[in-house]
Amino acid sequence: MNLAVIIAEVDEYLRIHLHENAATFMLKKHPFQHISNQELTQQLVGLQKARYKFPMLFENHQIIYPPKVNLEQTSSEVTATYKSLLFKIDSMIDLTGGFGMDVSAFAKRCPITTHLESCAYLQPYAQQLLKTQLLPTKSLCTDGIEFLKKTLDSYDLIYLDPSRKTKTNTKAVLLKDYEPNVIDHLDLLLSKSKRVMIKTSPMLDITAGLKQLQKVGELYVVAVKNEVKELLWILSDKEVDQVTLTCINLQTEQPVFKNLWSTQSNTSYSKPQKYLYEPNAAVMKSQQFDSLMTQYSLEKLDQDAHLFTSKQSVDFPGRVFEIINVIENKPKNIKRLFAKTARAVVTRNNKESVAQLRKKYQFTEHETDYLFFTSSQELGSIIIEAVKI
């Protein structure tokens, strides 16, 4: 880690070149003798990433950024802050601290925080991050699980963000392939804290995760602007009868969807009524559609369409539309009514893709006027003309 990259004149130089392509920048000659092109480009890439992912860090001119690969798995500022607000705690330890974004967020609210990172080249970056934010977090370069085995301390919260990169350099799909393998250490984790928070990829299967982790009391599906970023599994040493599910879409005004996890199915279907509802990405990931229908008094259009309808408008965790017209999905109908018009196009349980339909019928873009190419249990293949509310 080269401290020279945060000297004022270097920082100013990097910010002037902020919009340059990293590969092109790397090959250029730069006016700094004690900084290699690789170190300079690494800092440039970090600034480019921070501008949107860590905006508060971007405004801090003393942050030194690690390689891009380490920033990829790092929690964004908005998700790190969200996690830190979930529980009121006095002590926490991050066993897989990485660059330190998560523990930084916790440290602004929690009196005692500890950051552990086993990677010898990465941990100094986290130390610099914590130091420049004036956070009193203790940071150690050590294996989190081994540290936990030896320490006599206990914590209000243990946090882990296991690596999805395996020893074979491939992305882990199954929880048992994450490093560390949390399934093998559940007893240890819960012996040192009454509450354990595990962050995993949104690709992880929820049903399998609940089965493998056993003592999950709460599950959070966290999306940002309709893109699911992470799953948060909250484990407890208490016996849990049912898991509380929370689906949130951060940086939107959509309501939080919260219910008890259920595998029961009791779906009711209806023709399109006055309003149409498209669940946000967090709700879609949860697949808790029956609970969604019950909570918001909705009915479903078709089993695989995942669109919902009602006579009355409700404040919904997703997009809401007013239905203008419903027609049979036939080319002659589409050409006569909609060809060459400005429409946003959505497909649900439809054979043709959005790109194919746009090309075929020469649709141009529109922000509020929509065509849903979908299906209905009662009407078959249909097109719903609707306006976004």
Tab-separated table of C-alpha atoms in Angstrom:
chain	number	residue	atom	x	y	z
A	1	MET	CA	0.000	0.000	0.000
A	2	ASN	CA	1.568	3.243	-1.168
A	3	LEU	CA	0.590	6.256	0.969
A	4	ALA	CA	1.791	8.574	-1.782
A	5	VAL	CA	-1.443	8.055	-3.755
A	6	ILE	CA	-3.297	10.320	-1.299
A	7	ILE	CA	-0.845	13.223	-1.461
A	8	ALA	CA	-2.869	16.287	-2.463
A	9	GLU	CA	-1.325	16.761	-5.917
A	10	VAL	CA	-1.733	13.039	-6.750
A	11	ASP	CA	-5.332	13.002	-5.557
A	12	GLU	CA	-6.084	16.106	-7.626
A	13	TYR	CA	-4.448	14.518	-10.674
A	14	LEU	CA	-6.533	11.343	-10.309
A	15	ARG	CA	-9.764	13.269	-9.961
A	16	ILE	CA	-8.955	15.256	-13.115
A	17	HIS	CA	-8.559	11.904	-14.935
A	18	LEU	CA	-11.541	10.312	-13.170
A	19	HIS	CA	-13.461	9.509	-16.365
A	20	GLU	CA	-10.572	7.888	-18.208
A	21	ASN	CA	-10.546	4.229	-19.144
A	22	ALA	CA	-8.394	2.352	-16.615
A	23	ALA	CA	-6.561	0.255	-19.218
A	24	THR	CA	-5.650	3.366	-21.251
A	25	PHE	CA	-4.618	5.255	-18.094
A	26	MET	CA	-2.363	2.367	-17.067
A	27	LEU	CA	-0.292	2.673	-20.262
A	28	LYS	CA	0.246	6.427	-20.019
A	29	LYS	CA	3.292	8.183	-18.595
A	30	HIS	CA	2.479	9.934	-15.313
A	31	PRO	CA	4.446	12.656	-13.457
A	32	PHE	CA	5.028	10.749	-10.196
A	33	GLN	CA	8.336	8.963	-9.721
A	34	HIS	CA	7.503	7.154	-6.480
A	35	ILE	CA	4.159	5.734	-7.608
A	36	SER	CA	3.948	2.904	-10.134
A	37	ASN	CA	1.386	2.960	-12.922
A	38	GLN	CA	-0.273	-0.049	-11.315
A	39	GLU	CA	-0.643	1.726	-7.947
A	40	LEU	CA	-1.918	4.880	-9.611
A	41	THR	CA	-4.445	2.976	-11.737
A	42	GLN	CA	-5.617	0.968	-8.719
A	43	GLN	CA	-6.405	4.211	-6.900
A	44	LEU	CA	-8.153	5.604	-9.978
A	45	VAL	CA	-10.360	2.502	-10.265
A	46	GLY	CA	-11.147	2.761	-6.548
A	47	LEU	CA	-12.243	6.375	-6.934
A	48	GLN	CA	-14.377	5.489	-9.953
A	49	LYS	CA	-16.060	2.727	-7.953
A	50	ALA	CA	-16.448	4.854	-4.810
A	51	ARG	CA	-18.201	7.677	-6.644
A	52	TYR	CA	-21.399	5.630	-6.795
A	53	LYS	CA	-20.876	2.697	-4.419
A	54	PHE	CA	-19.257	4.569	-1.500
A	55	PRO	CA	-20.092	8.281	-2.019
A	56	MET	CA	-18.981	9.308	1.489
A	57	LEU	CA	-15.594	7.703	0.898
A	58	PHE	CA	-15.310	9.466	-2.440
A	59	GLU	CA	-15.563	12.795	-0.617
A	60	ASN	CA	-12.801	11.728	1.789
A	61	HIS	CA	-9.409	12.429	0.183
A	62	GLN	CA	-7.452	10.160	2.564
A	63	ILE	CA	-8.918	6.793	1.508
A	64	ILE	CA	-6.557	4.333	-0.202
A	65	TYR	CA	-8.415	1.781	-2.300
A	66	PRO	CA	-7.487	-1.904	-2.592
A	67	PRO	CA	-7.528	-3.804	-5.904
A	68	LYS	CA	-10.798	-3.927	-7.821
A	69	VAL	CA	-11.399	-7.596	-6.976
A	70	ASN	CA	-11.611	-6.676	-3.271
A	71	LEU	CA	-14.073	-3.865	-3.937
A	72	GLU	CA	-16.453	-6.149	-5.846
A	73	GLN	CA	-17.623	-8.111	-2.790
A	74	THR	CA	-17.470	-5.067	-0.496
A	75	SER	CA	-20.893	-3.938	0.711
A	76	SER	CA	-22.095	-0.663	-0.737
A	77	GLU	CA	-22.449	2.309	1.572
A	78	VAL	CA	-26.244	2.097	1.498
A	79	THR	CA	-26.426	-1.631	2.351
A	80	ALA	CA	-23.732	-1.340	5.041
A	81	THR	CA	-25.671	1.494	6.684
A	82	TYR	CA	-28.906	-0.507	6.506
A	83	LYS	CA	-27.314	-3.461	8.299
A	84	SER	CA	-25.919	-1.233	11.037
A	85	LEU	CA	-29.402	0.083	11.831
A	86	LEU	CA	-31.098	-3.298	12.275
A	87	PHE	CA	-30.119	-3.903	15.894
A	88	LYS	CA	-29.100	-1.804	18.891
A	89	ILE	CA	-25.850	-3.365	20.101
A	90	ASP	CA	-22.875	-2.434	22.265
A	91	SER	CA	-20.281	-4.771	20.751
A	92	MET	CA	-19.759	-6.515	17.426
A	93	ILE	CA	-17.025	-8.345	15.552
A	94	ASP	CA	-16.634	-8.717	11.794
A	95	LEU	CA	-14.866	-12.035	11.190
A	96	THR	CA	-14.362	-11.479	7.442
A	97	GLY	CA	-13.771	-7.734	7.476
A	98	GLY	CA	-12.330	-7.164	4.004
A	99	PHE	CA	-11.989	-3.477	3.097
A	100	GLY	CA	-14.007	-2.566	6.217
A	101	MET	CA	-17.183	-0.918	4.890
A	102	ASP	CA	-19.534	-2.953	7.052
A	103	VAL	CA	-17.613	-2.541	10.299
A	104	SER	CA	-17.244	1.194	9.539
A	105	ALA	CA	-21.028	1.539	9.409
A	106	PHE	CA	-21.442	-0.389	12.669
A	107	ALA	CA	-18.672	1.607	14.373
A	108	LYS	CA	-20.614	4.843	13.888
A	109	ARG	CA	-23.373	3.433	16.125
A	110	CYS	CA	-21.779	0.685	18.213
A	111	PRO	CA	-19.251	1.530	20.998
A	112	ILE	CA	-17.022	-1.570	20.623
A	113	THR	CA	-16.190	-2.947	17.174
A	114	THR	CA	-13.526	-5.388	15.985
A	115	HIS	CA	-12.394	-5.961	12.399
A	116	LEU	CA	-10.594	-9.166	11.389
A	117	GLU	CA	-9.103	-9.825	7.961
A	118	SER	CA	-6.849	-12.787	7.163
A	119	CYS	CA	-5.432	-11.352	3.927
A	120	ALA	CA	-2.107	-9.659	4.749
A	121	TYR	CA	-2.181	-7.218	1.828
A	122	LEU	CA	-5.853	-6.201	2.321
A	123	GLN	CA	-5.949	-5.564	6.082
A	124	PRO	CA	-3.756	-2.395	5.948
A	125	TYR	CA	-6.255	-0.818	3.542
A	126	ALA	CA	-8.995	-1.417	6.118
A	127	GLN	CA	-6.810	0.034	8.873
A	128	GLN	CA	-6.317	3.185	6.807
A	129	LEU	CA	-10.067	3.338	6.102
A	130	LEU	CA	-10.901	3.154	9.816
A	131	LYS	CA	-8.129	5.553	10.821
A	132	THR	CA	-9.087	8.280	8.370
A	133	GLN	CA	-12.722	8.114	9.542
A	134	LEU	CA	-11.523	8.483	13.159
A	135	LEU	CA	-13.237	5.238	14.122
A	136	PRO	CA	-11.944	3.430	17.250
A	137	THR	CA	-12.358	-0.028	15.705
A	138	LYS	CA	-9.639	-2.571	16.514
A	139	SER	CA	-8.325	-4.189	13.315
A	140	LEU	CA	-6.264	-7.400	13.255
A	141	CYS	CA	-4.750	-9.457	10.464
A	142	THR	CA	-5.909	-12.925	11.464
A	143	ASP	CA	-8.294	-15.737	10.582
A	144	GLY	CA	-11.714	-14.924	12.047
A	145	ILE	CA	-12.747	-18.470	12.938
A	146	GLU	CA	-9.386	-19.251	14.582
A	147	PHE	CA	-9.576	-15.983	16.536
A	148	LEU	CA	-13.049	-16.899	17.770
A	149	LYS	CA	-11.851	-20.324	18.927
A	150	LYS	CA	-9.164	-18.736	21.124
A	151	THR	CA	-10.823	-15.609	22.472
A	152	LEU	CA	-12.572	-15.520	25.835
A	153	ASP	CA	-14.693	-12.555	24.734
A	154	SER	CA	-18.300	-12.672	23.614
A	155	TYR	CA	-20.156	-10.143	21.458
A	156	ASP	CA	-23.660	-8.782	20.970
A	157	LEU	CA	-23.296	-9.478	17.252
A	158	ILE	CA	-20.977	-11.603	15.111
A	159	TYR	CA	-20.976	-10.619	11.443
A	160	LEU	CA	-19.638	-12.642	8.516
A	161	ASP	CA	-19.502	-12.046	4.799
A	162	PRO	CA	-17.962	-15.349	3.619
A	163	SER	CA	-16.080	-15.286	0.350
A	164	ARG	CA	-17.866	-16.595	-2.713
A	165	LYS	CA	-14.496	-17.186	-4.361
A	166	THR	CA	-13.377	-20.758	-3.695
A	167	LYS	CA	-9.826	-22.139	-3.611
A	168	THR	CA	-10.317	-23.273	-7.212
A	169	ASN	CA	-11.027	-19.615	-8.144
A	170	THR	CA	-14.648	-20.301	-9.094
A	171	LYS	CA	-17.782	-18.687	-7.675
A	172	ALA	CA	-19.461	-20.658	-4.916
A	173	VAL	CA	-23.106	-21.487	-5.517
A	174	LEU	CA	-23.745	-23.672	-2.463
A	175	LEU	CA	-23.415	-22.405	1.099
A	176	LYS	CA	-21.032	-25.242	1.983
A	177	ASP	CA	-18.589	-23.940	-0.637
A	178	TYR	CA	-18.334	-20.459	0.901
A	179	GLU	CA	-15.120	-19.660	2.751
A	180	PRO	CA	-15.270	-19.960	5.680
A	181	ASN	CA	-17.862	-22.720	5.640
A	182	VAL	CA	-20.295	-21.296	8.208
A	183	ILE	CA	-22.292	-24.524	8.368
A	184	ASP	CA	-19.325	-26.257	10.021
A	185	HIS	CA	-18.954	-23.507	12.644
A	186	LEU	CA	-22.532	-22.752	13.739
A	187	ASP	CA	-22.022	-24.024	17.289
A	188	LEU	CA	-18.850	-21.968	17.702
A	189	LEU	CA	-20.495	-18.800	16.369
A	190	LEU	CA	-23.517	-19.108	18.645
A	191	SER	CA	-21.331	-19.896	21.665
A	192	LYS	CA	-19.712	-16.462	21.308
A	193	SER	CA	-22.825	-14.415	20.529
A	194	LYS	CA	-26.568	-14.625	20.908
A	195	ARG	CA	-26.963	-13.156	17.433
A	196	VAL	CA	-25.052	-13.946	14.220
A	197	MET	CA	-25.541	-12.074	10.938
A	198	ILE	CA	-24.387	-13.784	7.740
A	199	LYS	CA	-24.362	-11.978	4.411
A	200	THR	CA	-24.617	-14.142	1.298
A	201	SER	CA	-25.046	-13.712	-2.404
A	202	PRO	CA	-28.619	-13.088	-3.625
A	203	MET	CA	-28.139	-16.146	-5.851
A	204	LEU	CA	-28.268	-18.478	-2.855
A	205	ASP	CA	-31.416	-20.600	-2.682
A	206	ILE	CA	-33.483	-19.438	0.304
A	207	THR	CA	-35.151	-22.773	1.107
A	208	ALA	CA	-31.795	-24.580	1.069
A	209	GLY	CA	-30.192	-21.833	3.161
A	210	LEU	CA	-32.882	-22.033	5.845
A	211	LYS	CA	-32.465	-25.796	6.021
A	212	GLN	CA	-28.667	-25.698	6.242
A	213	LEU	CA	-28.337	-22.827	8.710
A	214	GLN	CA	-31.022	-24.323	10.996
A	215	LYS	CA	-31.288	-21.517	13.560
A	216	VAL	CA	-32.349	-18.626	11.322
A	217	GLY	CA	-34.835	-16.383	13.117
A	218	GLU	CA	-34.894	-13.546	10.592
A	219	LEU	CA	-34.104	-13.252	6.894
A	220	TYR	CA	-33.629	-9.970	5.040
A	221	VAL	CA	-33.735	-9.750	1.249
A	222	VAL	CA	-32.011	-6.449	0.476
A	223	ALA	CA	-32.408	-4.759	-2.910
A	224	VAL	CA	-31.172	-1.355	-4.031
A	225	LYS	CA	-33.172	0.357	-6.782
A	226	ASN	CA	-34.770	-2.980	-7.673
A	227	GLU	CA	-31.570	-5.035	-7.832
A	228	VAL	CA	-31.152	-7.635	-5.083
A	229	LYS	CA	-27.715	-7.099	-3.544
A	230	GLU	CA	-27.593	-9.463	-0.581
A	231	LEU	CA	-29.375	-11.882	1.708
A	232	LEU	CA	-28.929	-11.376	5.450
A	233	TRP	CA	-29.449	-14.429	7.643
A	234	ILE	CA	-29.900	-13.679	11.356
A	235	LEU	CA	-29.137	-16.697	13.544
A	236	SER	CA	-30.038	-16.944	17.205
A	237	ASP	CA	-29.320	-19.358	20.040
A	238	LYS	CA	-33.067	-19.360	20.768
A	239	GLU	CA	-35.519	-21.900	19.398
A	240	VAL	CA	-37.378	-20.448	16.421
A	241	ASP	CA	-40.792	-21.693	15.281
A	242	GLN	CA	-41.089	-19.448	12.226
A	243	VAL	CA	-38.692	-17.260	10.291
A	244	THR	CA	-39.532	-13.559	9.929
A	245	LEU	CA	-38.942	-12.429	6.351
A	246	THR	CA	-38.260	-8.795	5.414
A	247	CYS	CA	-37.995	-7.647	1.788
A	248	ILE	CA	-36.742	-4.106	1.289
A	249	ASN	CA	-35.993	-2.081	-1.840
A	250	LEU	CA	-33.589	0.648	-0.702
A	251	GLN	CA	-33.448	4.072	-2.374
A	252	THR	CA	-37.098	3.781	-3.410
A	253	GLU	CA	-40.313	4.876	-1.710
A	254	GLN	CA	-41.809	1.382	-1.905
A	255	PRO	CA	-43.091	-0.095	1.371
A	256	VAL	CA	-41.247	-2.903	3.153
A	257	PHE	CA	-42.826	-6.338	2.731
A	258	LYS	CA	-42.667	-8.307	5.969
A	259	ASN	CA	-44.232	-11.638	6.866
A	260	LEU	CA	-43.579	-15.071	8.342
A	261	TRP	CA	-41.844	-17.414	5.913
A	262	SER	CA	-44.278	-20.004	4.621
A	263	THR	CA	-44.192	-22.914	2.192
A	264	GLN	CA	-47.979	-23.197	2.053
A	265	SER	CA	-49.791	-22.428	-1.198
A	266	ASN	CA	-53.333	-21.136	-1.518
A	267	THR	CA	-53.300	-19.029	-4.677
A	268	SER	CA	-56.436	-17.401	-6.083
A	269	TYR	CA	-56.601	-16.232	-9.712
A	270	SER	CA	-58.507	-13.482	-11.459
A	271	LYS	CA	-58.858	-11.729	-14.781
A	272	PRO	CA	-57.138	-8.333	-14.895
A	273	GLN	CA	-59.159	-5.866	-12.820
A	274	LYS	CA	-58.563	-2.113	-12.489
A	275	TYR	CA	-54.997	-2.170	-11.146
A	276	LEU	CA	-51.934	-4.247	-12.015
A	277	TYR	CA	-48.998	-4.937	-9.664
A	278	GLU	CA	-45.443	-6.038	-10.418
A	279	PRO	CA	-43.470	-7.063	-7.274
A	280	ASN	CA	-40.017	-5.572	-6.767
A	281	ALA	CA	-36.881	-7.694	-7.071
A	282	ALA	CA	-36.641	-8.409	-3.321
A	283	VAL	CA	-40.179	-9.784	-3.195
A	284	MET	CA	-39.586	-11.758	-6.389
A	285	LYS	CA	-36.523	-13.356	-4.794
A	286	SER	CA	-38.547	-14.379	-1.741
A	287	GLN	CA	-41.252	-16.064	-3.870
A	288	GLN	CA	-43.717	-15.457	-1.005
A	289	PHE	CA	-46.552	-14.617	-3.372
A	290	ASP	CA	-49.415	-16.131	-1.386
A	291	SER	CA	-48.491	-14.072	1.673
A	292	LEU	CA	-48.188	-11.020	-0.569
A	293	MET	CA	-51.707	-11.600	-1.917
A	294	THR	CA	-53.168	-12.034	1.545
A	295	GLN	CA	-51.454	-8.955	2.965
A	296	TYR	CA	-52.450	-6.649	0.084
A	297	SER	CA	-55.804	-8.244	-0.881
A	298	LEU	CA	-54.658	-9.132	-4.398
A	299	GLU	CA	-55.282	-11.914	-6.876
A	300	LYS	CA	-52.852	-13.437	-9.325
A	301	LEU	CA	-53.212	-13.408	-13.111
A	302	ASP	CA	-51.510	-16.736	-13.775
A	303	GLN	CA	-49.275	-19.233	-12.009
A	304	ASP	CA	-46.047	-18.326	-13.827
A	305	ALA	CA	-46.769	-14.691	-14.698
A	306	HIS	CA	-46.142	-13.287	-11.161
A	307	LEU	CA	-48.367	-10.284	-11.833
A	308	PHE	CA	-51.235	-9.337	-9.528
A	309	THR	CA	-54.459	-7.392	-9.769
A	310	SER	CA	-57.134	-5.703	-7.664
A	311	LYS	CA	-60.153	-3.410	-7.918
A	312	GLN	CA	-58.728	-0.921	-5.400
A	313	SER	CA	-55.263	0.657	-5.518
A	314	VAL	CA	-52.896	-0.261	-2.648
A	315	ASP	CA	-49.461	0.964	-1.520
A	316	PHE	CA	-47.426	-1.932	-2.881
A	317	PRO	CA	-43.797	-3.189	-2.656
A	318	GLY	CA	-43.225	-2.860	-6.378
A	319	ARG	CA	-44.649	-1.023	-9.374
A	320	VAL	CA	-48.341	-0.139	-9.654
A	321	PHE	CA	-50.252	0.394	-12.910
A	322	GLU	CA	-53.758	1.396	-13.888
A	323	ILE	CA	-55.133	-0.942	-16.544
A	324	ILE	CA	-56.457	0.777	-19.677
A	325	ASN	CA	-57.271	-2.219	-21.874
A	326	VAL	CA	-56.860	-5.996	-22.126
A	327	ILE	CA	-56.715	-7.706	-25.520
A	328	GLU	CA	-55.968	-11.158	-26.883
A	329	ASN	CA	-52.322	-11.615	-27.843
A	330	LYS	CA	-52.591	-11.833	-31.617
A	331	PRO	CA	-50.263	-10.118	-34.126
A	332	LYS	CA	-53.122	-8.466	-35.999
A	333	ASN	CA	-54.414	-6.877	-32.769
A	334	ILE	CA	-50.950	-5.598	-31.839
A	335	LYS	CA	-50.264	-4.130	-35.293
A	336	ARG	CA	-53.654	-2.425	-35.459
A	337	LEU	CA	-53.547	-0.896	-31.979
A	338	PHE	CA	-49.920	-0.425	-30.970
A	339	ALA	CA	-47.390	-0.804	-33.819
A	340	LYS	CA	-44.907	2.093	-34.126
A	341	THR	CA	-46.140	3.699	-30.895
A	342	ALA	CA	-44.095	4.731	-27.843
A	343	ARG	CA	-44.428	2.002	-25.175
A	344	ALA	CA	-42.474	0.454	-22.360
A	345	VAL	CA	-42.658	-3.325	-22.866
A	346	VAL	CA	-42.735	-6.003	-20.148
A	347	THR	CA	-42.950	-9.750	-20.733
A	348	ARG	CA	-44.144	-12.273	-18.149
A	349	ASN	CA	-44.675	-15.899	-19.198
A	350	ASN	CA	-44.477	-14.898	-22.867
A	351	LYS	CA	-42.648	-16.716	-25.693
A	352	GLU	CA	-41.077	-13.639	-27.283
A	353	SER	CA	-38.519	-11.425	-25.530
A	354	VAL	CA	-38.771	-7.659	-25.070
A	355	ALA	CA	-36.087	-7.129	-27.741
A	356	GLN	CA	-37.929	-9.327	-30.232
A	357	LEU	CA	-41.230	-7.529	-29.644
A	358	ARG	CA	-39.648	-4.081	-29.930
A	359	LYS	CA	-38.077	-4.955	-33.250
A	360	LYS	CA	-41.144	-6.755	-34.586
A	361	TYR	CA	-43.619	-3.955	-33.831
A	362	GLN	CA	-41.206	-0.984	-33.952
A	363	PHE	CA	-41.993	0.259	-30.451
A	364	THR	CA	-40.140	3.328	-29.179
A	365	GLU	CA	-39.484	3.959	-25.477
A	366	HIS	CA	-41.927	5.541	-23.040
A	367	GLU	CA	-41.697	6.185	-19.286
A	368	THR	CA	-45.315	5.681	-18.217
A	369	ASP	CA	-47.255	3.933	-21.020
A	370	TYR	CA	-46.780	0.172	-20.813
A	371	LEU	CA	-47.670	-3.010	-22.670
A	372	PHE	CA	-47.538	-6.241	-20.655
A	373	PHE	CA	-47.232	-9.350	-22.807
A	374	THR	CA	-48.360	-11.979	-20.336
A	375	SER	CA	-50.899	-14.705	-19.567
A	376	SER	CA	-54.077	-15.128	-17.577
A	377	GLN	CA	-55.399	-18.310	-15.970
A	378	GLU	CA	-58.830	-17.504	-17.382
A	379	LEU	CA	-58.061	-15.652	-20.626
A	380	GLY	CA	-54.890	-17.320	-21.906
A	381	SER	CA	-52.234	-15.248	-23.719
A	382	ILE	CA	-53.039	-11.558	-23.352
A	383	ILE	CA	-51.690	-8.026	-23.672
A	384	ILE	CA	-52.412	-5.505	-20.939
A	385	GLU	CA	-52.246	-1.833	-21.831
A	386	ALA	CA	-51.511	0.098	-18.639
A	387	VAL	CA	-50.240	3.397	-17.259
A	388	LYS	CA	-47.662	3.498	-14.470
A	389	ILE	CA	-48.947	5.286	-11.370
